[in-house]
mmCIF file of C-alpha atoms in Angstrom:
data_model
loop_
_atom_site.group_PDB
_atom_site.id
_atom_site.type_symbol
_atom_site.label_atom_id
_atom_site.label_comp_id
_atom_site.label_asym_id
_atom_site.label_seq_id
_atom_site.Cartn_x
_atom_site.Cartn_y
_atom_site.Cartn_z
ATOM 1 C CA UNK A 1 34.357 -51.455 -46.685
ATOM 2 C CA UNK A 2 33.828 -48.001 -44.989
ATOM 3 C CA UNK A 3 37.303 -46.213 -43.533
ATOM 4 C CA UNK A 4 37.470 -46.583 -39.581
ATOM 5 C CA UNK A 5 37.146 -43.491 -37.811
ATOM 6 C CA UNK A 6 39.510 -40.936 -36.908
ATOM 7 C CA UNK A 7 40.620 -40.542 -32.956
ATOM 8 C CA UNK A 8 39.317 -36.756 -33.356
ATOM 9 C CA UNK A 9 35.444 -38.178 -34.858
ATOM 10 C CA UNK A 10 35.919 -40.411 -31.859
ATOM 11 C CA UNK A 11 36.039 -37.702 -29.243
ATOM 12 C CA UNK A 12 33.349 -36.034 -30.976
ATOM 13 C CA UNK A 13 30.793 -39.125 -30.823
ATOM 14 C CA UNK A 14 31.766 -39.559 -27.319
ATOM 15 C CA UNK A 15 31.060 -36.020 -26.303
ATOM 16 C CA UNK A 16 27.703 -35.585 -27.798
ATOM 17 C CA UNK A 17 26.703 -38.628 -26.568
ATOM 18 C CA UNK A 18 27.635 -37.845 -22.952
ATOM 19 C CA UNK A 19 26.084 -34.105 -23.720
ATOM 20 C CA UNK A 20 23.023 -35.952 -25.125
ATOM 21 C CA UNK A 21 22.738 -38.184 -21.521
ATOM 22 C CA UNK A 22 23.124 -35.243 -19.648
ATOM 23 C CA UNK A 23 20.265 -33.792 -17.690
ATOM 24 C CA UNK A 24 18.984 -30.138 -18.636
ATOM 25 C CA UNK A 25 19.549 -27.948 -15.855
ATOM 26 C CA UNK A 26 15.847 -27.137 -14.277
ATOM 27 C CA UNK A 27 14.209 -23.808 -15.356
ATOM 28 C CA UNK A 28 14.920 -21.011 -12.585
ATOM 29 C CA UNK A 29 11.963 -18.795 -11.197
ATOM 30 C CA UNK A 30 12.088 -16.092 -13.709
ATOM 31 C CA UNK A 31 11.775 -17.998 -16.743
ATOM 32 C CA UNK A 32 8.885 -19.928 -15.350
ATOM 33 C CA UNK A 33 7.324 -16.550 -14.819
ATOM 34 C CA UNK A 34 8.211 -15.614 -18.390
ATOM 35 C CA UNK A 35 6.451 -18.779 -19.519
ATOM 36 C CA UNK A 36 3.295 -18.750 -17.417
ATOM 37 C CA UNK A 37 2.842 -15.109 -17.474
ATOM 38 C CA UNK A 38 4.275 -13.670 -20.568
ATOM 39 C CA UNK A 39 3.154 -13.184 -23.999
ATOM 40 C CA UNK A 40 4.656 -11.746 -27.039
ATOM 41 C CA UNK A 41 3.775 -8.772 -29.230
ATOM 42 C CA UNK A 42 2.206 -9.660 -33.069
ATOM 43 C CA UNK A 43 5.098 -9.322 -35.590
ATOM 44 C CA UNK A 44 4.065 -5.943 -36.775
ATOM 45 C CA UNK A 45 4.157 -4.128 -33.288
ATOM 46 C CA UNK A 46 6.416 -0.737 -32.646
ATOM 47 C CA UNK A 47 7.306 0.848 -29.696
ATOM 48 C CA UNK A 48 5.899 4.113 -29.024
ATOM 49 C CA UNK A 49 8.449 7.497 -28.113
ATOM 50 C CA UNK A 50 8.076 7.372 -24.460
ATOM 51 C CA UNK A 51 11.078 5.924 -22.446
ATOM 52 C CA UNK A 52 9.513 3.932 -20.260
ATOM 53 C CA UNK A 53 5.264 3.481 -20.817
ATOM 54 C CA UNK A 54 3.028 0.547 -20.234
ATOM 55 C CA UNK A 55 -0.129 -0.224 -21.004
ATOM 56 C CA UNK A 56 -2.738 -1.729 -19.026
ATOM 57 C CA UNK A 57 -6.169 -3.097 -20.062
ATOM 58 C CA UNK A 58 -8.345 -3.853 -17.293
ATOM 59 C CA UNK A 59 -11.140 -6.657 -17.541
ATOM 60 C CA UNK A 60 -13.807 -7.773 -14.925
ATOM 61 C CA UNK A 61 -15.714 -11.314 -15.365
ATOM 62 C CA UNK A 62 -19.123 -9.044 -14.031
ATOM 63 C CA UNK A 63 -20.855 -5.690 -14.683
ATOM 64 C CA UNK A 64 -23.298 -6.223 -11.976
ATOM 65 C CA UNK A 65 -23.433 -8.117 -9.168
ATOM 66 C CA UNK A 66 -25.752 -8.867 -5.912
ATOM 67 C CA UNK A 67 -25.590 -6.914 -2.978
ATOM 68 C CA UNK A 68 -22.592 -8.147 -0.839
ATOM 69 C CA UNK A 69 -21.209 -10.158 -3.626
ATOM 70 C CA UNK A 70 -17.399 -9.909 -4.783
ATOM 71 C CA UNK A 71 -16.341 -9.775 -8.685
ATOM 72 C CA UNK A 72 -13.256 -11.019 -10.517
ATOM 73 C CA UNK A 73 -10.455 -9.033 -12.577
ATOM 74 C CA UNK A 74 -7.669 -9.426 -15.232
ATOM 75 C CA UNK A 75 -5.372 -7.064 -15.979
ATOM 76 C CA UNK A 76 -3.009 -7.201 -19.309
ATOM 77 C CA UNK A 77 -0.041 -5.199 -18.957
ATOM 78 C CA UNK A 78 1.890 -4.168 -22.082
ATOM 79 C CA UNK A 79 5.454 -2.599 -22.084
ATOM 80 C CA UNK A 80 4.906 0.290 -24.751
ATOM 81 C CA UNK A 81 8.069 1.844 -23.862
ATOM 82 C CA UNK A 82 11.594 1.738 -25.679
ATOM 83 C CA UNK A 83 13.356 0.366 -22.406
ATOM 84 C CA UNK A 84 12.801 -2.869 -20.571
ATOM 85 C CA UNK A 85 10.793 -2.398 -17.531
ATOM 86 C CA UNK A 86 11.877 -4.378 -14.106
ATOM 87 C CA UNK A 87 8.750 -5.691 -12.300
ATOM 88 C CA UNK A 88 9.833 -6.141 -8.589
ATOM 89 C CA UNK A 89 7.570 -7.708 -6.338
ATOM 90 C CA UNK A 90 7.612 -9.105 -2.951
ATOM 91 C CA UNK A 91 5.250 -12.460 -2.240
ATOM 92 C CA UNK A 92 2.797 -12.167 -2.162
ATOM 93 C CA UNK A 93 2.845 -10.715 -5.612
ATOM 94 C CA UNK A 94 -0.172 -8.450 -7.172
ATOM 95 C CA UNK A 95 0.778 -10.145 -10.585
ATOM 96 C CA UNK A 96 0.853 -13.564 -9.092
ATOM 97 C CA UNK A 97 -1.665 -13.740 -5.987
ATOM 98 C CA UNK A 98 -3.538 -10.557 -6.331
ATOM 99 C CA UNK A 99 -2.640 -9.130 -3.384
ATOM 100 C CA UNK A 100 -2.642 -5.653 -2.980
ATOM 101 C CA UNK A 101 -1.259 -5.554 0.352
ATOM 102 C CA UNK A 102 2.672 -6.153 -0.299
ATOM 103 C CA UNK A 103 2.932 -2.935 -2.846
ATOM 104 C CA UNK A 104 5.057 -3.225 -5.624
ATOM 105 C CA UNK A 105 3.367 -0.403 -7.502
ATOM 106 C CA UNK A 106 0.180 -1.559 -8.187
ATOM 107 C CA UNK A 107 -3.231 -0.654 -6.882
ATOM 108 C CA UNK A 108 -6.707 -0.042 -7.656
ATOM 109 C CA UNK A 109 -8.891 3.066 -7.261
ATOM 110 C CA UNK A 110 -12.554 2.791 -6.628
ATOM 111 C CA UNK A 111 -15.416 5.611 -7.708
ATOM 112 C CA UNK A 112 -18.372 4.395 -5.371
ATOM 113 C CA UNK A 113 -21.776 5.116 -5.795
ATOM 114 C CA UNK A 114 -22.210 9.000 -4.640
ATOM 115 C CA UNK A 115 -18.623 8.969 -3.315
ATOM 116 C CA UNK A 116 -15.342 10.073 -4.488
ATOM 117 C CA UNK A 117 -12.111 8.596 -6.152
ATOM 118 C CA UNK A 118 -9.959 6.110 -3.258
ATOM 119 C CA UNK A 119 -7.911 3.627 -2.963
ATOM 120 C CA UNK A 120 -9.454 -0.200 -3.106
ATOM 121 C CA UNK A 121 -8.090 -1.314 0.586
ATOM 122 C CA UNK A 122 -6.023 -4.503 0.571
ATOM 123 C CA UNK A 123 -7.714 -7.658 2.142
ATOM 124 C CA UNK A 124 -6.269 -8.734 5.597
ATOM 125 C CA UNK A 125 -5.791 -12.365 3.916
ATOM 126 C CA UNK A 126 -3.475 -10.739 1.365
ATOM 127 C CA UNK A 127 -1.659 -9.636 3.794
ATOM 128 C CA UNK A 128 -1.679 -13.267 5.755
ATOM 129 C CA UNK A 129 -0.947 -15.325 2.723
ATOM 130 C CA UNK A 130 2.849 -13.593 3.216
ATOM 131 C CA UNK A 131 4.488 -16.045 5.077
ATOM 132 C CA UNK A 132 2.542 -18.992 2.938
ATOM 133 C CA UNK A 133 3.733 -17.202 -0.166
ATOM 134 C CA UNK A 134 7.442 -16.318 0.789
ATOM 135 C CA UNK A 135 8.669 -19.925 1.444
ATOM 136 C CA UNK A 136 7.354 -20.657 -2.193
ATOM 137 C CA UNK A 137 9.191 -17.774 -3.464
ATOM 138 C CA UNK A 138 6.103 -16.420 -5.423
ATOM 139 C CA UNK A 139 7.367 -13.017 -5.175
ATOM 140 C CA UNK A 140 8.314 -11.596 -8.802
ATOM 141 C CA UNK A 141 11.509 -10.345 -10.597
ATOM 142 C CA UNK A 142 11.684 -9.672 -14.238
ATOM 143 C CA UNK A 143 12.244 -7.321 -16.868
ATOM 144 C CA UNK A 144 9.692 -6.676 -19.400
ATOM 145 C CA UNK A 145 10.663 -6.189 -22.592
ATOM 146 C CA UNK A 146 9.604 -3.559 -25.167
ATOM 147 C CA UNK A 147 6.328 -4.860 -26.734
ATOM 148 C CA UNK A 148 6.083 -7.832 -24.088
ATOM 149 C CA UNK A 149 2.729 -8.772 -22.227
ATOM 150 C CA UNK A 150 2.569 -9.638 -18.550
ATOM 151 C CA UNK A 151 -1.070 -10.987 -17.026
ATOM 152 C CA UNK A 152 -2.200 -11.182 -14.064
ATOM 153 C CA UNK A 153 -2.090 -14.911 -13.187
ATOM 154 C CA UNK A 154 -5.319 -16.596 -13.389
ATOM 155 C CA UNK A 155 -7.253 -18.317 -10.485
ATOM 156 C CA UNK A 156 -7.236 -22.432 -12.211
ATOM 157 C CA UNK A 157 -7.365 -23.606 -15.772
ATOM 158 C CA UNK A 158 -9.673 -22.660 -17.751
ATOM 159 C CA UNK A 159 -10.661 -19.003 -15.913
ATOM 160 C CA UNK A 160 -9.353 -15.947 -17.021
ATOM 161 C CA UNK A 161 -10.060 -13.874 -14.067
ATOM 162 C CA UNK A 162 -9.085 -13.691 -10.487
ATOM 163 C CA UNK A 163 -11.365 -12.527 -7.182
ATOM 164 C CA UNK A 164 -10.514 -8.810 -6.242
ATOM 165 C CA UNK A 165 -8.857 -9.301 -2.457
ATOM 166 C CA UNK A 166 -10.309 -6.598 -0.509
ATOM 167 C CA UNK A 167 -11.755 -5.726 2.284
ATOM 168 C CA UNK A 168 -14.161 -3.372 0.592
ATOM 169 C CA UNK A 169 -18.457 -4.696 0.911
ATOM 170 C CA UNK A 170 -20.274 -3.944 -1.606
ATOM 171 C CA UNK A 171 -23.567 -3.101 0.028
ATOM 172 C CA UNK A 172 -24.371 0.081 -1.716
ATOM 173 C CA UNK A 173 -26.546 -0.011 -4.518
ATOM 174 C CA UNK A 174 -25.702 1.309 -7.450
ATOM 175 C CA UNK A 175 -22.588 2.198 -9.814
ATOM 176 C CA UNK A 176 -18.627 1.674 -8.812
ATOM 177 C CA UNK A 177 -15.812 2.420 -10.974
ATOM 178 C CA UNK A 178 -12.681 1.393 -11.156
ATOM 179 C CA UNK A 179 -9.498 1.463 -12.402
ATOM 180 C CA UNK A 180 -5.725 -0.117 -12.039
ATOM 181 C CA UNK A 181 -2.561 1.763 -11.457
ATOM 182 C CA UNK A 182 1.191 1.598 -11.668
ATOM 183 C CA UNK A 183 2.873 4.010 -9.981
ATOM 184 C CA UNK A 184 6.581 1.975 -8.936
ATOM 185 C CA UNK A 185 8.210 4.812 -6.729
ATOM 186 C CA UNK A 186 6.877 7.753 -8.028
ATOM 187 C CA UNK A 187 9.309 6.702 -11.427
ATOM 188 C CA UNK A 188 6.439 6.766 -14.468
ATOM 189 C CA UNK A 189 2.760 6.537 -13.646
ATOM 190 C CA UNK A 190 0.528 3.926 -15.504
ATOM 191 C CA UNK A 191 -3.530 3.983 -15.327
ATOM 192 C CA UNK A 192 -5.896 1.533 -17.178
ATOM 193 C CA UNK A 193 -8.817 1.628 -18.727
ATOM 194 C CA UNK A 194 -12.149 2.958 -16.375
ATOM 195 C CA UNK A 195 -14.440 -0.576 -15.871
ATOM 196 C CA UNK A 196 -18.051 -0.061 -14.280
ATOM 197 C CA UNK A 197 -19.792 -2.919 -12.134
ATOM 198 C CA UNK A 198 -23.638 -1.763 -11.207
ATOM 199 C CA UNK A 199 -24.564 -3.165 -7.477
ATOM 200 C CA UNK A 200 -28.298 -4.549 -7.751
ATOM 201 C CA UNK A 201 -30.514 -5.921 -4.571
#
């Protein structure tokens, strides 16, 4: 015959069974983000001398396109730096809705055919999709740790990229560059890679 129980193993029972019962408290917006957007570093990564440095890699889903068509983008974003970095933006986000209208830091500059470096102008709808946007809270607030990935969010399962919102046409033929920048307050300055899309009749 096994020994009854002590009062104090009692407790204990009772309180991980009520702990066990109890519901987990729901995940708040920032480590959704973390989850949907983030990625870790490989085992072996270091952190480079700089402060505060990030990385970005800029991808496009086309390198040519129709006249008057548009053209998809990712951008992977890695924190290179020895401090965490605080990505504040508004909704709509960049990282999460690809507008470029709200600010935050980020941007694109465009290299058109002929012409010289500018700024990729934000798309009126970015700039519409605020109000949408703010009641869902998709604005963005985390810190990015040393050797951490953010991504651009993608546009559904199974696509990697996301439409460029702009009100840029691409009518004239020929060769645009461009590249991404982070530039939060005039703090540190991040550029990407240089991508080139070719405009064909």
């Amino acid at each position: 015959m096994t020994a009854p129980l002590s009062r104090a193993a009692l407790v204990l029972l009772c309180c991980l069974a009520a702990c066990r019962n109890e519901p987990a408290a729901p995940p708040t917006a920032e480590e959704k983000d973390r989850r949907e957007l983030l990625r870790q570093p490989g085992p072996d990564w270091k952190p480079g001398e700089a402060r505060r440095a990030l990385t970005m890699l800029l991808l496009i889903d086309k390198t040519q396109i129709r006249k008057g068509d548009g053209f998809a983008y990712r951008l992977e974003m890695q924190n290179t730096g020895l401090e965490p970095l605080a990505i504040e933006e508004d909704a709509p986000s960049f990282t999460k809705d690809g507008s470029l209208c709200a600010g935050g830091g980020f941007k694109f500059l465009v290299t058109p055919p002929g012409g010289r470096e500018r700024d990729v102008p934000c798309a009126p709808r970015g700039a519409a999709l605020s109000t949408a946007t703010a009641a869902t809270g998709s604005g963005l607030s985390l810190n990015l740790q040393p050797g951490e990935y953010l991504l651009t969010r993608a546009s559904g399962p199974g696509d990697r990229f996301r439409p460029m919102l702009t009100t840029m046409t691409f009518v004239s033929l020929g060769t645009y560059r461009f590249k991404a920048v982070y530039d939060p307050e005039g703090s540190f300055r991040a550029e990407s890679n240089v991508v080139a899309m070719e405009v064909v009749p």
